[in-house]
Amino acid sequence: MSGSARILLRPARAAELPALSGLCLRSKAHWGYDAAFLAACREELTLTAEDLALSSVTVAEVSGRAVGVAQVAAVEEACDLCKLFVDPPAMGRGLGRALLAWVVAEARRMRARRLTIEADPGAVPFYEKMGARHVGEAPSGSIPGRRLPLLELEIQSEVA
């Protein structure tokens, strides 16, 4: 992928959910986790048909290839960032920024006032650079006893 390749954001399709789930696992592995840790995370990182029905899921595609995925769900006056993953060979090329911009726009469309992010510790600097602030900790959905940084990003309403 060249640095000037165009990023296309499009809705995820049911047929590609297994491949997108694999992308999530490869991205998680980027942080140096071992096979046992990744196996424990597999269920939480798997995208399902139910995810497509109950949340918004987008794919970042470059040159016809899926290289990133994001999922956001409305929860009262907030939205939860469920997933935001970039395939490791495509990291550092603006895909995370493009996916987060889509998430924020989607949260705004859902009339959310804030986006909550249970972040991998390695991803915290990215989210902070994008304007999120650390507000606490949340229990891991995959690893008993593990705590994750909890971040929030304020959603500004668009000015008419």
PDB file of N, CA, C and O in Angstrom, residues 19 46 109 148:
ATOM      1  N   ALA A  19     -12.992 -12.860   7.973  1.00  0.00           N
ATOM      2  CA  ALA A  19     -11.738 -12.193   7.597  1.00  0.00           C
ATOM      3  C   ALA A  19     -11.504 -10.947   8.447  1.00  0.00           C
ATOM      4  O   ALA A  19     -10.369 -10.673   8.862  1.00  0.00           O
ATOM      5  N   THR A  46     -14.190 -11.231  17.788  1.00  0.00           N
ATOM      6  CA  THR A  46     -14.902 -11.805  16.644  1.00  0.00           C
ATOM      7  C   THR A  46     -16.135 -10.968  16.309  1.00  0.00           C
ATOM      8  O   THR A  46     -16.948 -10.678  17.183  1.00  0.00           O
ATOM      9  N   ARG A 109     -24.179  11.240  14.556  1.00  0.00           N
ATOM     10  CA  ARG A 109     -25.438  10.890  13.896  1.00  0.00           C
ATOM     11  C   ARG A 109     -26.400  10.226  14.880  1.00  0.00           C
ATOM     12  O   ARG A 109     -27.620  10.410  14.818  1.00  0.00           O
ATOM     13  N   LEU A 148      -8.501  -2.330  31.949  1.00  0.00           N
ATOM     14  CA  LEU A 148      -8.145  -1.577  30.745  1.00  0.00           C
ATOM     15  C   LEU A 148      -8.338  -0.085  30.979  1.00  0.00           C
ATOM     16  O   LEU A 148      -9.261   0.323  31.696  1.00  0.00           O
TER      17      LEU A 148
END
